[in-house]
Each structure stands twice: as C-alpha cells, then as structure tokens.
Amino acid sequence: MNSSESVLIHDAQHGKEHAFRALYDLNVDVLYRFLRQFSTSNSDWEVEEWIQRAFIKAFQRIHAFRGDSLFRTWLFRIGFNEMLNDKKASPNIVQLESIPDADYEEHYSQEHEQSFECGDSLKRLLDKLPESRKAVFVLYEIEGYSHTEIGEILDISESASRAFLARAKSQLRILWNESMRMQ
Amino acid sequence: MNPEQFYSNDDMPNKVQKEKMWTAIHQSNINKAKHKTNILQLEKKSFAAGMVASFIIILSLAGGSELYRMTGRGEESVSLQAYSRAIEEFESAVKAQEKSMKILPENDEIVREIRHGRQRQIQLIDEEIQRIVGEMSDPALQTFKKEKIQQLYRMKLTVMQDIVEITEFGT
C-alpha cells in the first residue's frame, strides 16, 4: 500500500468524506471494467449494482481493513463475491472450480507457451470459460495481478490460481482453433 | 497484455454513471453512518437532559410539598375535578402509545441502546407517579400533587414519543 493510499484509508476510517470519494474515484474504473466481463445483461444496471454494493460494503467495513493487501485487491474481492452471489442466485448456478494443489504442476508448464489475439475475439472466447478461469485470466493477463493477489481476491490458493490460468489458456487455445477451422 | 487493447469504451463507466453510482453509495452508506453517530450523540445529550429534568421535577415536587406543609396555603380556586380529568386523559394517551411501542422492531443496536435508556427513564417517572399517587390521601396536597402528576405524565409521553421516532429512524 503506497503512502497516499494509506492516508486515504486512515482518513476514511476516521469518517472523512473526501477520502471515501477519493478511494471511489481511484478504483471505480478498474473495478467496473473487470466486473463488466461477467455481466450477461445488455444494459449497465447489473454491473452498476455490483459496483455500488462492493463500495458500500467496503466503506462499511473500512475499519476492518488493516492494510495487509492493497485496498484495490480487497475491493476486487468484495466486488467479485457480489457478482458471484448474484450468479449463484440465478438459475444458471456458477461455482468456482476446485483444483487440488497437486494438479498445479501439470498445468503450470503450459502457462507461458500461449498467446492470444486481443480485443473482441478474445472476449467472445472468454465468455465460454467458467467464471473462475475467466476471472484468473483477466486478473493476471489484463489487470496484471500476481497469483498471490488473485488468490486473495478469489479466496483460492496461489497454486490454484496458476492452475486456473493454465486451464483457461488451454481451453482458449482449443476454442481459438475451433473458431479458425470454422472460418 | 495491455488493458487498453483488451477493454473497449463500453467497458468503462461514463461520467453520468459514475456520479449516479456515487450518489447511491453516498446516500446508503456514509449518510447513514453520519446520522447514526449524530443521533447517538444527540440522544446521549437529550437523555442526560431528560434525566436532569426528571430530577428537577422530583426535587421541586418534594420542595413544593414541604412548602405546602409549612404555609398551609391551598389553591382552592383550582378545580380538583379538572385535574382528575386531565390526568385520566394523559393516562389513556400513554396507554395508547405503549400499545404502539410494543409492535416496533428493535433491529438496530444503537436504537436498542437508546430505547433501553428511555425505558429506564419511563420507569423512573412511573415510580415517581406511583409514589405521589400513594400520598394523595392528604387533601391539602391534592391540587399540587395532581398538577405534578400531570407534568410527569407529559414528560412520560415526550419520552415515549422519542422512542417511537428513534425506532422508526433505525428501521
């Protein structure tokens, strides 16, 4: 946590309104663009709802935030859980995959081998992945989080995060090849 | 991978959306916290003020009773019947208020705390009313005491109204 963020957190913990606003301004864009990848609605209301609930919960629990991780990592975790809770409540139940730690080595060797096209085509392929794989892929490859941080956000182990990423890439490769064959 | 290559403009909230979300967050969260803090401070003050007022009335009652005994003056012009009717009206109003209070929820810790304090205040007022009623046999003091009972019932009603408002705020 950098010093300016520490000051903002400290001020927010003491109820200073400017700090809440600053924390919101600093993080709303990144949280929005991440959560939007999980929205199945054409309108924005679904993502807005997750964002609002994430910030409300984060601010309500700001006294419990001890600065062991970045505020953004903590906020992403809350936001991701809000999204998952909604999805679990919907008819198409989504569950995080469970990956035994031992499986990690099997997948890790593939992790750095693959690269994918950017933009819309990648998004379309990502939409076909389970939420957990998609989340790890976006957080690691796009947002630049480490596996340790992803573990904190998704409440999984670091090795599970690596395994999810490897699986995501493997599945993306298959999907990519399929889409190429169809063209 | 560069985020700018992956995300499109549609993935970002516009200014209007950001303000809309902030307004919702601000209203439901920060304002509520502030109100709770303010109410707690306010209630602590008003509870203390209420307790002081209770003691002033009790003390003035005791002092007034003593003065009555010493001077032997009675305010004969005041109708005892009118006081009795007024007290009866207050009692029925208090009973109606008590009924409505029983159905109010207690789902907020702060509200519960304040309400508990208020109920203790009512208990003290009730005890004082009972004490005065018990001493009503002295005809020389009846007028004076009925007036004081009326004051105590008025105070009790105010406290009960406070409880209703606090509880309604907390829900």
mmCIF file of C-alpha atoms in Angstrom, chain A residues 15 17 20-21 24 28-29 32-34 36-37 44 47-48 51-52 55-57 59-60 116-119 122-123 126 137-138 141-143, chain B residues 1-34:
data_model
loop_
_atom_site.group_PDB
_atom_site.id
_atom_site.type_symbol
_atom_site.label_atom_id
_atom_site.label_comp_id
_atom_site.label_asym_id
_atom_site.label_seq_id
_atom_site.Cartn_x
_atom_site.Cartn_y
_atom_site.Cartn_z
ATOM 1 C CA GLY A 15 -15.105 9.229 8.627
ATOM 2 C CA GLU A 17 -15.866 12.168 3.344
ATOM 3 C CA PHE A 20 -14.292 7.959 0.576
ATOM 4 C CA ARG A 21 -14.755 9.942 -2.608
ATOM 5 C CA TYR A 24 -14.064 5.668 -5.146
ATOM 6 C CA VAL A 28 -14.282 2.674 -9.809
ATOM 7 C CA ASP A 29 -12.996 2.405 -13.396
ATOM 8 C CA TYR A 32 -16.164 -1.633 -13.345
ATOM 9 C CA ARG A 33 -14.221 -2.868 -16.368
ATOM 10 C CA PHE A 34 -13.327 -6.092 -14.556
ATOM 11 C CA ARG A 36 -18.351 -5.975 -16.705
ATOM 12 C CA GLN A 37 -16.690 -9.050 -18.169
ATOM 13 C CA ASP A 44 -25.327 -1.467 -17.438
ATOM 14 C CA VAL A 47 -22.580 -4.020 -13.195
ATOM 15 C CA GLU A 48 -23.639 -0.765 -11.538
ATOM 16 C CA ILE A 51 -20.159 -1.784 -8.029
ATOM 17 C CA GLN A 52 -22.481 0.011 -5.635
ATOM 18 C CA PHE A 55 -18.226 0.079 -2.401
ATOM 19 C CA ILE A 56 -20.984 0.220 0.203
ATOM 20 C CA LYS A 57 -19.655 -2.941 1.864
ATOM 21 C CA PHE A 59 -16.842 1.533 3.226
ATOM 22 C CA GLN A 60 -18.969 -0.075 5.914
ATOM 23 C CA PHE A 116 -3.898 -14.815 -27.845
ATOM 24 C CA GLU A 117 -5.378 -12.218 -30.063
ATOM 25 C CA CYS A 118 -6.577 -9.141 -28.227
ATOM 26 C CA GLY A 119 -9.893 -7.376 -28.297
ATOM 27 C CA LEU A 122 -10.689 -12.811 -27.091
ATOM 28 C CA LYS A 123 -13.672 -11.553 -25.098
ATOM 29 C CA LEU A 126 -13.523 -15.809 -22.630
ATOM 30 C CA PHE A 137 -7.169 -14.918 -16.847
ATOM 31 C CA VAL A 138 -8.440 -11.321 -16.795
ATOM 32 C CA GLU A 141 -3.151 -11.260 -18.090
ATOM 33 C CA ILE A 142 -5.073 -7.991 -18.357
ATOM 34 C CA GLU A 143 -5.059 -6.379 -14.908
ATOM 35 C CA MET B 1 -1.371 -7.796 -22.357
ATOM 36 C CA ASN B 2 -2.163 -4.101 -22.360
ATOM 37 C CA PRO B 3 -5.580 -3.343 -20.751
ATOM 38 C CA GLU B 4 -6.226 -0.662 -23.390
ATOM 39 C CA GLN B 5 -6.072 -3.334 -26.090
ATOM 40 C CA PHE B 6 -8.462 -5.591 -24.272
ATOM 41 C CA TYR B 7 -11.075 -3.205 -22.924
ATOM 42 C CA SER B 8 -13.318 -1.097 -25.135
ATOM 43 C CA ASN B 9 -15.092 2.164 -24.299
ATOM 44 C CA ASP B 10 -18.188 0.138 -23.451
ATOM 45 C CA ASP B 11 -16.268 -1.488 -20.624
ATOM 46 C CA MET B 12 -15.755 1.825 -18.862
ATOM 47 C CA PRO B 13 -18.363 3.790 -16.911
ATOM 48 C CA ASN B 14 -19.153 7.256 -18.209
ATOM 49 C CA LYS B 15 -19.305 10.361 -16.013
ATOM 50 C CA VAL B 16 -23.052 10.181 -15.550
ATOM 51 C CA GLN B 17 -22.869 6.543 -14.467
ATOM 52 C CA LYS B 18 -20.057 7.274 -12.049
ATOM 53 C CA GLU B 19 -21.947 10.105 -10.418
ATOM 54 C CA LYS B 20 -25.116 8.026 -10.267
ATOM 55 C CA MET B 21 -23.287 5.169 -8.560
ATOM 56 C CA TRP B 22 -21.516 7.526 -6.167
ATOM 57 C CA THR B 23 -24.797 9.164 -5.183
ATOM 58 C CA ALA B 24 -26.293 5.775 -4.370
ATOM 59 C CA ILE B 25 -23.225 4.708 -2.380
ATOM 60 C CA HIS B 26 -23.039 8.014 -0.536
ATOM 61 C CA GLN B 27 -26.704 8.055 0.375
ATOM 62 C CA SER B 28 -26.943 4.494 1.577
ATOM 63 C CA ASN B 29 -23.648 4.325 3.376
ATOM 64 C CA ILE B 30 -21.885 7.433 4.526
ATOM 65 C CA ASN B 31 -25.001 9.432 5.314
ATOM 66 C CA LYS B 32 -26.374 6.571 7.348
ATOM 67 C CA ALA B 33 -23.171 6.293 9.356
ATOM 68 C CA LYS B 34 -23.162 10.026 9.997
#
